PDB file of C-alpha atoms in Angstrom:
ATOM      1  CA  MET A   1       0.262   0.093   0.151  1.00 44.00           C
ATOM      2  CA  THR A   2       1.570   3.345  -1.016  1.00 41.00           C
ATOM      3  CA  GLU A   3       1.663   6.038   1.985  1.00 45.00           C
ATOM      4  CA  VAL A   4       0.377   9.807   1.428  1.00 42.00           C
ATOM      5  CA  THR A   5       2.114  12.434   3.781  1.00 44.00           C
ATOM      6  CA  PRO A   6      -1.322  14.498   4.197  1.00 48.00           C
ATOM      7  CA  GLY A   7      -0.257  18.075   3.352  1.00 50.00           C
ATOM      8  CA  ALA A   8       1.556  16.464  -0.464  1.00 47.00           C
ATOM      9  CA  THR A   9       0.639  16.513  -3.021  1.00 49.00           C
ATOM     10  CA  PRO A  10       0.882  13.500  -4.657  1.00 50.00           C
ATOM     11  CA  SER A  11       3.000  13.124  -8.027  1.00 50.00           C
ATOM     12  CA  LYS A  12       1.235  13.352 -11.909  1.00 51.00           C
ATOM     13  CA  ARG A  13       2.050  10.407 -13.647  1.00 55.00           C
ATOM     14  CA  LYS A  14       4.907  11.677 -16.611  1.00 56.00           C
ATOM     15  CA  GLU A  15       3.012  12.730 -19.961  1.00 65.00           C
ATOM     16  CA  ASP A  16       4.419  10.015 -23.128  1.00 72.00           C
ATOM     17  CA  THR A  17       6.226  11.695 -24.940  1.00 86.00           C
ATOM     18  CA  PRO A  18       5.537  11.721 -28.357  1.00 82.00           C
ATOM     19  CA  LEU A  19       8.582   9.761 -29.288  1.00 84.00           C
ATOM     20  CA  GLU A  20       8.159   7.116 -26.660  1.00 84.00           C
ATOM     21  CA  ILE A  21       4.928   6.305 -28.005  1.00 84.00           C
ATOM     22  CA  VAL A  22       6.879   5.608 -31.179  1.00 84.00           C
ATOM     23  CA  ARG A  23       8.784   3.900 -29.661  1.00 84.00           C
ATOM     24  CA  PHE A  24       6.453   1.463 -27.735  1.00 82.00           C
ATOM     25  CA  ILE A  25       3.311   0.807 -31.135  1.00 87.00           C
ATOM     26  CA  ALA A  26       7.600  -0.761 -33.235  1.00 85.00           C
ATOM     27  CA  ILE A  27       7.910  -2.413 -30.253  1.00 85.00           C
ATOM     28  CA  TRP A  28       4.984  -4.282 -31.055  1.00 84.00           C
ATOM     29  CA  VAL A  29       5.144  -4.258 -34.171  1.00 81.00           C
ATOM     30  CA  ILE A  30       8.539  -5.902 -34.092  1.00 82.00           C
ATOM     31  CA  VAL A  31       7.786  -8.495 -32.014  1.00 80.00           C
ATOM     32  CA  LEU A  32       3.908  -8.948 -34.353  1.00 81.00           C
ATOM     33  CA  LEU A  33       6.253 -10.465 -37.202  1.00 79.00           C
ATOM     34  CA  ALA A  34       8.249 -12.711 -35.111  1.00 79.00           C
ATOM     35  CA  ILE A  35       5.500 -14.064 -33.620  1.00 80.00           C
ATOM     36  CA  ARG A  36       4.655 -14.471 -37.553  1.00 79.00           C
ATOM     37  CA  THR A  37       7.917 -15.155 -38.543  1.00 82.00           C
ATOM     38  CA  VAL A  38       9.034 -17.868 -36.593  1.00 84.00           C
ATOM     39  CA  PHE A  39       6.256 -19.555 -35.209  1.00 91.00           C
ATOM     40  CA  LEU A  40       2.616 -19.112 -35.695  1.00 93.00           C
ATOM     41  CA  GLU A  41       0.257 -17.374 -38.530  1.00 94.00           C
ATOM     42  CA  PRO A  42      -2.778 -17.418 -39.719  1.00 95.00           C
ATOM     43  CA  PHE A  43      -4.780 -17.672 -42.769  1.00 96.00           C
ATOM     44  CA  ASN A  44      -8.303 -17.246 -44.683  1.00 96.00           C
ATOM     45  CA  ILE A  45      -9.778 -19.772 -46.551  1.00 96.00           C
ATOM     46  CA  PRO A  46     -10.617 -18.684 -49.723  1.00 93.00           C
ATOM     47  CA  SER A  47     -11.986 -20.654 -52.350  1.00 94.00           C
ATOM     48  CA  ALA A  48     -13.640 -25.144 -51.840  1.00 95.00           C
ATOM     49  CA  SER A  49     -10.483 -27.344 -53.114  1.00 96.00           C
ATOM     50  CA  MET A  50     -10.078 -28.394 -49.144  1.00 97.00           C
ATOM     51  CA  ILE A  51     -13.649 -29.342 -49.106  1.00 96.00           C
ATOM     52  CA  PRO A  52     -14.668 -31.438 -46.109  1.00 96.00           C
ATOM     53  CA  THR A  53     -12.188 -31.077 -44.762  1.00 97.00           C
ATOM     54  CA  LEU A  54     -11.115 -26.525 -45.030  1.00 97.00           C
ATOM     55  CA  GLN A  55     -14.730 -25.049 -45.595  1.00 95.00           C
ATOM     56  CA  VAL A  56     -15.062 -21.412 -47.559  1.00 95.00           C
ATOM     57  CA  GLY A  57     -14.500 -18.549 -44.850  1.00 94.00           C
ATOM     58  CA  ASP A  58     -12.584 -21.097 -42.460  1.00 97.00           C
ATOM     59  CA  TYR A  59      -9.649 -18.976 -41.125  1.00 97.00           C
ATOM     60  CA  ILE A  60      -6.434 -21.396 -39.656  1.00 97.00           C
ATOM     61  CA  PHE A  61      -4.125 -21.355 -37.545  1.00 97.00           C
ATOM     62  CA  VAL A  62      -0.432 -22.454 -38.985  1.00 97.00           C
ATOM     63  CA  THR A  63       2.265 -23.251 -37.419  1.00 96.00           C
ATOM     64  CA  LYS A  64       5.986 -21.721 -39.238  1.00 94.00           C
ATOM     65  CA  TYR A  65       8.483 -23.677 -36.207  1.00 94.00           C
ATOM     66  CA  ASP A  66       7.359 -27.623 -38.597  1.00 95.00           C
ATOM     67  CA  TYR A  67       9.114 -27.742 -41.553  1.00 96.00           C
ATOM     68  CA  GLY A  68      12.170 -25.087 -40.447  1.00 95.00           C
ATOM     69  CA  TRP A  69      12.062 -21.343 -42.043  1.00 94.00           C
ATOM     70  CA  SER A  70      12.979 -20.446 -45.644  1.00 94.00           C
ATOM     71  CA  ARG A  71      12.519 -16.006 -47.113  1.00 94.00           C
ATOM     72  CA  PHE A  72       8.447 -17.119 -47.772  1.00 93.00           C
ATOM     73  CA  SER A  73       8.354 -17.429 -44.140  1.00 90.00           C
ATOM     74  CA  MET A  74       8.854 -14.463 -43.699  1.00 87.00           C
ATOM     75  CA  PRO A  75       5.499 -11.139 -44.784  1.00 83.00           C
ATOM     76  CA  TYR A  76       6.890  -9.897 -48.500  1.00 85.00           C
ATOM     77  CA  SER A  77       9.278 -13.048 -48.585  1.00 90.00           C
ATOM     78  CA  PRO A  78      13.324 -10.857 -48.649  1.00 89.00           C
ATOM     79  CA  HIS A  79      15.663 -12.537 -50.174  1.00 90.00           C
ATOM     80  CA  LEU A  80      18.232 -13.072 -47.625  1.00 89.00           C
ATOM     81  CA  PHE A  81      19.257 -16.488 -47.514  1.00 91.00           C
ATOM     82  CA  ASP A  82      19.012 -19.440 -49.782  1.00 92.00           C
ATOM     83  CA  GLY A  83      17.790 -23.291 -48.577  1.00 92.00           C
ATOM     84  CA  ARG A  84      15.524 -23.868 -45.693  1.00 93.00           C
ATOM     85  CA  ILE A  85      16.980 -23.035 -41.765  1.00 93.00           C
ATOM     86  CA  TRP A  86      16.564 -26.310 -39.458  1.00 92.00           C
ATOM     87  CA  ASN A  87      14.909 -27.408 -42.531  1.00 91.00           C
ATOM     88  CA  THR A  88      12.249 -30.856 -42.187  1.00 93.00           C
ATOM     89  CA  ALA A  89      10.819 -32.967 -44.078  1.00 93.00           C
ATOM     90  CA  PRO A  90       6.880 -32.786 -44.295  1.00 96.00           C
ATOM     91  CA  HIS A  91       4.827 -35.875 -43.924  1.00 97.00           C
ATOM     92  CA  ARG A  92       2.617 -37.438 -45.975  1.00 97.00           C
ATOM     93  CA  GLY A  93      -1.191 -36.489 -45.251  1.00 97.00           C
ATOM     94  CA  ASP A  94       0.065 -33.517 -43.826  1.00 97.00           C
ATOM     95  CA  VAL A  95      -2.494 -30.019 -44.217  1.00 98.00           C
ATOM     96  CA  ALA A  96      -0.173 -27.667 -45.747  1.00 98.00           C
ATOM     97  CA  VAL A  97       0.521 -23.653 -46.525  1.00 98.00           C
ATOM     98  CA  PHE A  98       3.005 -22.955 -49.164  1.00 98.00           C
ATOM     99  CA  ARG A  99       3.841 -21.329 -52.333  1.00 96.00           C
ATOM    100  CA  TYR A 100       2.394 -20.729 -55.338  1.00 96.00           C
ATOM    101  CA  THR A 101       5.095 -22.920 -57.714  1.00 94.00           C
ATOM    102  CA  GLN A 102       4.048 -19.777 -60.760  1.00 92.00           C
ATOM    103  CA  ASP A 103       3.440 -16.986 -59.056  1.00 93.00           C
ATOM    104  CA  ASN A 104       5.776 -16.833 -55.286  1.00 93.00           C
ATOM    105  CA  SER A 105       3.369 -13.693 -54.012  1.00 93.00           C
ATOM    106  CA  VAL A 106       0.254 -16.548 -53.850  1.00 95.00           C
ATOM    107  CA  ASP A 107      -0.362 -19.255 -50.867  1.00 96.00           C
ATOM    108  CA  TYR A 108      -1.967 -22.116 -51.198  1.00 97.00           C
ATOM    109  CA  ILE A 109      -2.829 -24.743 -49.185  1.00 98.00           C
ATOM    110  CA  LYS A 110      -3.166 -28.391 -50.410  1.00 98.00           C
ATOM    111  CA  ARG A 111      -2.841 -31.529 -48.340  1.00 98.00           C
ATOM    112  CA  ILE A 112       1.059 -33.655 -48.931  1.00 98.00           C
ATOM    113  CA  ILE A 113       0.532 -36.854 -50.998  1.00 98.00           C
ATOM    114  CA  GLY A 114       3.511 -38.387 -51.814  1.00 97.00           C
ATOM    115  CA  LEU A 115       7.064 -37.198 -50.347  1.00 98.00           C
ATOM    116  CA  PRO A 116      10.298 -38.225 -53.238  1.00 98.00           C
ATOM    117  CA  GLY A 117      10.492 -40.944 -54.367  1.00 97.00           C
ATOM    118  CA  ASP A 118       6.707 -42.224 -54.573  1.00 98.00           C
ATOM    119  CA  HIS A 119       4.663 -42.852 -57.413  1.00 98.00           C
ATOM    120  CA  ILE A 120       0.899 -41.460 -57.644  1.00 98.00           C
ATOM    121  CA  GLN A 121      -1.490 -42.295 -60.223  1.00 98.00           C
ATOM    122  CA  MET A 122      -5.305 -41.998 -60.376  1.00 98.00           C
ATOM    123  CA  ARG A 123      -6.707 -44.599 -62.314  1.00 97.00           C
ATOM    124  CA  GLY A 124     -11.230 -44.186 -62.435  1.00 97.00           C
ATOM    125  CA  GLY A 125     -10.544 -41.741 -59.509  1.00 96.00           C
ATOM    126  CA  GLU A 126      -8.867 -43.855 -56.543  1.00 98.00           C
ATOM    127  CA  LEU A 127      -5.437 -42.776 -55.823  1.00 98.00           C
ATOM    128  CA  TYR A 128      -1.938 -45.591 -56.487  1.00 98.00           C
ATOM    129  CA  LEU A 129       0.523 -44.460 -54.089  1.00 98.00           C
ATOM    130  CA  ASN A 130       3.387 -46.870 -54.859  1.00 97.00           C
ATOM    131  CA  GLY A 131       0.824 -49.169 -56.807  1.00 97.00           C
ATOM    132  CA  THR A 132      -1.276 -49.691 -53.707  1.00 98.00           C
ATOM    133  CA  LEU A 133      -5.223 -48.774 -53.602  1.00 98.00           C
ATOM    134  CA  VAL A 134      -4.688 -46.567 -51.340  1.00 98.00           C
ATOM    135  CA  PRO A 135      -8.259 -46.926 -49.082  1.00 97.00           C
ATOM    136  CA  ARG A 136     -10.816 -45.430 -48.169  1.00 97.00           C
ATOM    137  CA  LYS A 137     -14.607 -45.877 -46.919  1.00 97.00           C
ATOM    138  CA  SER A 138     -17.798 -44.104 -47.953  1.00 97.00           C
ATOM    139  CA  LEU A 139     -19.718 -42.241 -45.495  1.00 98.00           C
ATOM    140  CA  GLY A 140     -22.212 -41.012 -48.354  1.00 97.00           C
ATOM    141  CA  ALA A 141     -23.956 -38.583 -50.172  1.00 97.00           C
ATOM    142  CA  TYR A 142     -22.503 -34.678 -48.952  1.00 96.00           C
ATOM    143  CA  SER A 143     -23.201 -30.835 -49.834  1.00 94.00           C
ATOM    144  CA  VAL A 144     -21.733 -27.974 -49.191  1.00 92.00           C
ATOM    145  CA  MET A 145     -21.740 -24.115 -50.607  1.00 89.00           C
ATOM    146  CA  ASP A 146     -18.022 -23.387 -52.661  1.00 88.00           C
ATOM    147  CA  GLU A 147     -16.802 -19.860 -52.613  1.00 87.00           C
ATOM    148  CA  ASN A 148     -19.260 -18.876 -55.601  1.00 87.00           C
ATOM    149  CA  ARG A 149     -22.112 -20.515 -54.133  1.00 86.00           C
ATOM    150  CA  VAL A 150     -22.366 -23.063 -56.139  1.00 88.00           C
ATOM    151  CA  PRO A 151     -22.699 -26.421 -54.586  1.00 88.00           C
ATOM    152  CA  GLN A 152     -20.060 -28.938 -54.381  1.00 89.00           C
ATOM    153  CA  ALA A 153     -22.005 -32.377 -53.876  1.00 94.00           C
ATOM    154  CA  GLY A 154     -21.352 -36.032 -54.147  1.00 96.00           C
ATOM    155  CA  ILE A 155     -19.842 -39.225 -51.706  1.00 97.00           C
ATOM    156  CA  ARG A 156     -17.821 -37.948 -48.932  1.00 98.00           C
ATOM    157  CA  TYR A 157     -14.424 -41.363 -48.235  1.00 98.00           C
ATOM    158  CA  LEU A 158     -12.591 -41.530 -44.653  1.00 98.00           C
ATOM    159  CA  GLU A 159      -9.065 -42.457 -46.612  1.00 98.00           C
ATOM    160  CA  THR A 160      -6.352 -43.446 -44.908  1.00 98.00           C
ATOM    161  CA  LEU A 161      -2.166 -42.414 -46.422  1.00 97.00           C
ATOM    162  CA  PRO A 162       0.310 -45.101 -45.306  1.00 96.00           C
ATOM    163  CA  GLY A 163       2.490 -43.098 -43.224  1.00 90.00           C
ATOM    164  CA  SER A 164       5.977 -41.171 -43.580  1.00 91.00           C
ATOM    165  CA  ALA A 165       8.931 -41.654 -41.574  1.00 83.00           C
ATOM    166  CA  GLY A 166       8.179 -43.965 -38.972  1.00 84.00           C
ATOM    167  CA  ALA A 167       5.127 -41.538 -38.566  1.00 87.00           C
ATOM    168  CA  ALA A 168       1.099 -43.211 -37.671  1.00 93.00           C
ATOM    169  CA  PRO A 169      -1.382 -43.894 -41.411  1.00 96.00           C
ATOM    170  CA  VAL A 170      -2.711 -40.731 -41.961  1.00 96.00           C
ATOM    171  CA  THR A 171      -7.116 -40.934 -41.756  1.00 97.00           C
ATOM    172  CA  HIS A 172      -8.784 -37.499 -42.631  1.00 97.00           C
ATOM    173  CA  GLN A 173     -11.759 -36.482 -45.457  1.00 97.00           C
ATOM    174  CA  ILE A 174     -11.762 -36.114 -49.439  1.00 98.00           C
ATOM    175  CA  LEU A 175     -15.417 -35.446 -50.716  1.00 97.00           C
ATOM    176  CA  LYS A 176     -16.254 -37.599 -54.450  1.00 97.00           C
ATOM    177  CA  GLN A 177     -17.989 -35.990 -57.301  1.00 96.00           C
ATOM    178  CA  THR A 178     -17.238 -38.066 -60.372  1.00 95.00           C
ATOM    179  CA  ASP A 179     -14.940 -40.483 -61.061  1.00 94.00           C
ATOM    180  CA  GLU A 180     -14.194 -38.950 -64.049  1.00 93.00           C
ATOM    181  CA  GLY A 181     -12.311 -36.027 -66.504  1.00 93.00           C
ATOM    182  CA  GLU A 182      -8.491 -36.501 -66.574  1.00 91.00           C
ATOM    183  CA  ALA A 183      -8.418 -35.425 -63.110  1.00 94.00           C
ATOM    184  CA  ASN A 184      -9.537 -39.503 -61.577  1.00 97.00           C
ATOM    185  CA  ASP A 185      -7.300 -41.164 -64.775  1.00 97.00           C
ATOM    186  CA  THR A 186      -3.337 -40.224 -65.071  1.00 96.00           C
ATOM    187  CA  ARG A 187      -0.208 -41.061 -66.103  1.00 95.00           C
ATOM    188  CA  GLU A 188       2.352 -42.308 -63.079  1.00 97.00           C
ATOM    189  CA  TYR A 189       3.765 -39.191 -61.613  1.00 97.00           C
ATOM    190  CA  VAL A 190       7.237 -39.753 -60.304  1.00 98.00           C
ATOM    191  CA  VAL A 191       8.261 -37.532 -57.341  1.00 98.00           C
ATOM    192  CA  PRO A 192      11.008 -35.446 -57.486  1.00 97.00           C
ATOM    193  CA  GLU A 193      14.051 -35.538 -54.841  1.00 97.00           C
ATOM    194  CA  GLY A 194      13.250 -31.695 -53.137  1.00 96.00           C
ATOM    195  CA  TYR A 195       9.781 -31.826 -53.861  1.00 97.00           C
ATOM    196  CA  PHE A 196       6.676 -32.892 -53.282  1.00 98.00           C
ATOM    197  CA  PHE A 197       3.549 -34.337 -54.430  1.00 98.00           C
ATOM    198  CA  ALA A 198       0.339 -31.896 -53.003  1.00 98.00           C
ATOM    199  CA  MET A 199      -3.686 -32.677 -53.785  1.00 98.00           C
ATOM    200  CA  GLY A 200      -6.701 -31.105 -52.959  1.00 98.00           C
ATOM    201  CA  ASP A 201      -9.516 -32.785 -49.925  1.00 98.00           C
ATOM    202  CA  ASN A 202     -11.635 -32.161 -52.857  1.00 97.00           C
ATOM    203  CA  ARG A 203     -10.890 -34.207 -55.384  1.00 97.00           C
ATOM    204  CA  ASP A 204     -12.308 -33.150 -57.824  1.00 96.00           C
ATOM    205  CA  ASN A 205     -12.310 -28.997 -57.868  1.00 94.00           C
ATOM    206  CA  SER A 206      -8.718 -28.509 -56.814  1.00 95.00           C
ATOM    207  CA  GLY A 207      -5.947 -27.337 -58.961  1.00 94.00           C
ATOM    208  CA  ASP A 208      -3.289 -29.479 -57.713  1.00 96.00           C
ATOM    209  CA  SER A 209       0.462 -31.307 -58.296  1.00 97.00           C
ATOM    210  CA  ARG A 210      -1.957 -33.874 -60.603  1.00 96.00           C
ATOM    211  CA  PHE A 211      -2.152 -30.955 -63.598  1.00 94.00           C
ATOM    212  CA  GLN A 212       1.696 -30.137 -64.394  1.00 91.00           C
ATOM    213  CA  ARG A 213       1.395 -28.818 -68.506  1.00 78.00           C
ATOM    214  CA  ASP A 214       3.680 -26.599 -69.396  1.00 68.00           C
ATOM    215  CA  ASN A 215       1.432 -23.551 -69.981  1.00 65.00           C
ATOM    216  CA  GLY A 216       2.997 -21.886 -67.028  1.00 67.00           C
ATOM    217  CA  LEU A 217      -0.139 -22.643 -65.399  1.00 77.00           C
ATOM    218  CA  ASP A 218      -0.369 -25.591 -63.417  1.00 92.00           C
ATOM    219  CA  LEU A 219       0.838 -26.292 -59.490  1.00 95.00           C
ATOM    220  CA  GLY A 220       2.623 -29.224 -60.948  1.00 95.00           C
ATOM    221  CA  TYR A 221       5.686 -29.922 -58.547  1.00 97.00           C
ATOM    222  CA  VAL A 222       6.151 -27.947 -55.305  1.00 97.00           C
ATOM    223  CA  PRO A 223       9.656 -27.539 -54.334  1.00 97.00           C
ATOM    224  CA  MET A 224       9.772 -27.907 -50.474  1.00 97.00           C
ATOM    225  CA  LEU A 225      11.065 -24.216 -50.444  1.00 96.00           C
ATOM    226  CA  ASN A 226       8.022 -23.358 -50.826  1.00 97.00           C
ATOM    227  CA  LEU A 227       6.704 -24.768 -47.339  1.00 97.00           C
ATOM    228  CA  VAL A 228       5.636 -21.357 -44.803  1.00 97.00           C
ATOM    229  CA  GLY A 229       3.733 -23.875 -42.836  1.00 96.00           C
ATOM    230  CA  LYS A 230       1.314 -26.931 -40.945  1.00 97.00           C
ATOM    231  CA  ALA A 231      -1.634 -25.856 -41.354  1.00 97.00           C
ATOM    232  CA  ARG A 232      -3.449 -26.402 -36.939  1.00 97.00           C
ATOM    233  CA  PHE A 233      -6.970 -25.831 -36.196  1.00 96.00           C
ATOM    234  CA  VAL A 234      -9.611 -23.145 -36.952  1.00 97.00           C
ATOM    235  CA  PHE A 235     -10.373 -20.627 -34.901  1.00 96.00           C
ATOM    236  CA  PHE A 236     -13.506 -19.099 -36.954  1.00 96.00           C
ATOM    237  CA  SER A 237     -15.782 -20.128 -39.495  1.00 95.00           C
ATOM    238  CA  TYR A 238     -17.785 -17.786 -40.904  1.00 92.00           C
ATOM    239  CA  GLU A 239     -20.766 -17.866 -43.813  1.00 89.00           C
ATOM    240  CA  ALA A 240     -21.101 -14.967 -45.620  1.00 79.00           C
ATOM    241  CA  VAL A 241     -24.817 -15.626 -46.752  1.00 79.00           C
ATOM    242  CA  HIS A 242     -26.413 -12.599 -45.646  1.00 78.00           C
ATOM    243  CA  PRO A 243     -24.915  -9.029 -46.098  1.00 77.00           C
ATOM    244  CA  PHE A 244     -22.534  -7.731 -44.036  1.00 79.00           C
ATOM    245  CA  TRP A 245     -25.085  -5.049 -43.187  1.00 83.00           C
ATOM    246  CA  GLN A 246     -27.631  -7.735 -41.676  1.00 84.00           C
ATOM    247  CA  PHE A 247     -25.568  -7.775 -37.672  1.00 81.00           C
ATOM    248  CA  TRP A 248     -29.121  -9.334 -36.531  1.00 83.00           C
ATOM    249  CA  GLN A 249     -27.678 -12.291 -38.444  1.00 84.00           C
ATOM    250  CA  TRP A 250     -23.558 -12.752 -37.818  1.00 84.00           C
ATOM    251  CA  PRO A 251     -24.316 -15.662 -35.015  1.00 87.00           C
ATOM    252  CA  PHE A 252     -26.637 -17.771 -37.795  1.00 89.00           C
ATOM    253  CA  GLU A 253     -22.902 -17.168 -39.984  1.00 91.00           C
ATOM    254  CA  ILE A 254     -20.577 -18.888 -37.612  1.00 92.00           C
ATOM    255  CA  ARG A 255     -20.040 -22.394 -37.561  1.00 94.00           C
ATOM    256  CA  TRP A 256     -20.086 -23.154 -34.569  1.00 93.00           C
ATOM    257  CA  ASN A 257     -19.141 -26.781 -34.814  1.00 93.00           C
ATOM    258  CA  HIS A 258     -16.878 -26.184 -36.684  1.00 93.00           C
ATOM    259  CA  LEU A 259     -14.383 -24.065 -34.884  1.00 93.00           C
ATOM    260  CA  PHE A 260     -11.387 -25.432 -33.415  1.00 93.00           C
ATOM    261  CA  ALA A 261     -11.771 -27.824 -35.653  1.00 94.00           C
ATOM    262  CA  THR A 262      -8.151 -29.792 -36.389  1.00 93.00           C
ATOM    263  CA  MET A 263      -6.008 -31.323 -39.391  1.00 88.00           C
ATOM    264  CA  HIS A 264      -6.029 -34.482 -40.270  1.00 80.00           C
TER     265      HIS A 264
END
């Protein structure tokens, strides 16, 4: 307890000067940038390629330390060094954020299906890994809207990818809308050293490593260097059906049952 002598005038708190305010703000900006670069970064899901695992309007946290750090871990990707610091290989089945192979300013999020040396092929809509059919179990019909309010309707499956580097198998959901088309009957891909093979969980509405034409648009194999981080969980999820000004609808737009969903 602070004592005040009777009759004495309490001292006034020294007011912050403009320089001190700027210094305080600068320190916090540096701290936040350090956290964003080294530990954790939020991302928004704008498209339907990872349905049903991730919905349009999900906000997720991505951890940066899982694979080490490259220049793509930092804001604006300054070319301060080459390669990755404390490089750690991803695991098959990870949901990862990485930079688009044709434009390193764009972030992509997909599931890592294949690692260096893996043989990957789609036959009749089913995934084969190293010559073995990847098992899946039907969960029945499923329908949800994409970013353009177009239904994404099909069969939802539980797919089980074999683990890598001694890790346990990864069971996760996928959506299949058709078994036809070039994405469902492919050549056999062999993942080169230093790269990985990525696919969306919405298998028939995903621009991913299955597309490898030399037209400057397709994703192709993704360099390990492009990895940004590993997706961990959904911290907010919002389905913007009504106009923003209809604030009374806001509580009903939140997907309460999807909050804090973890990536599998």
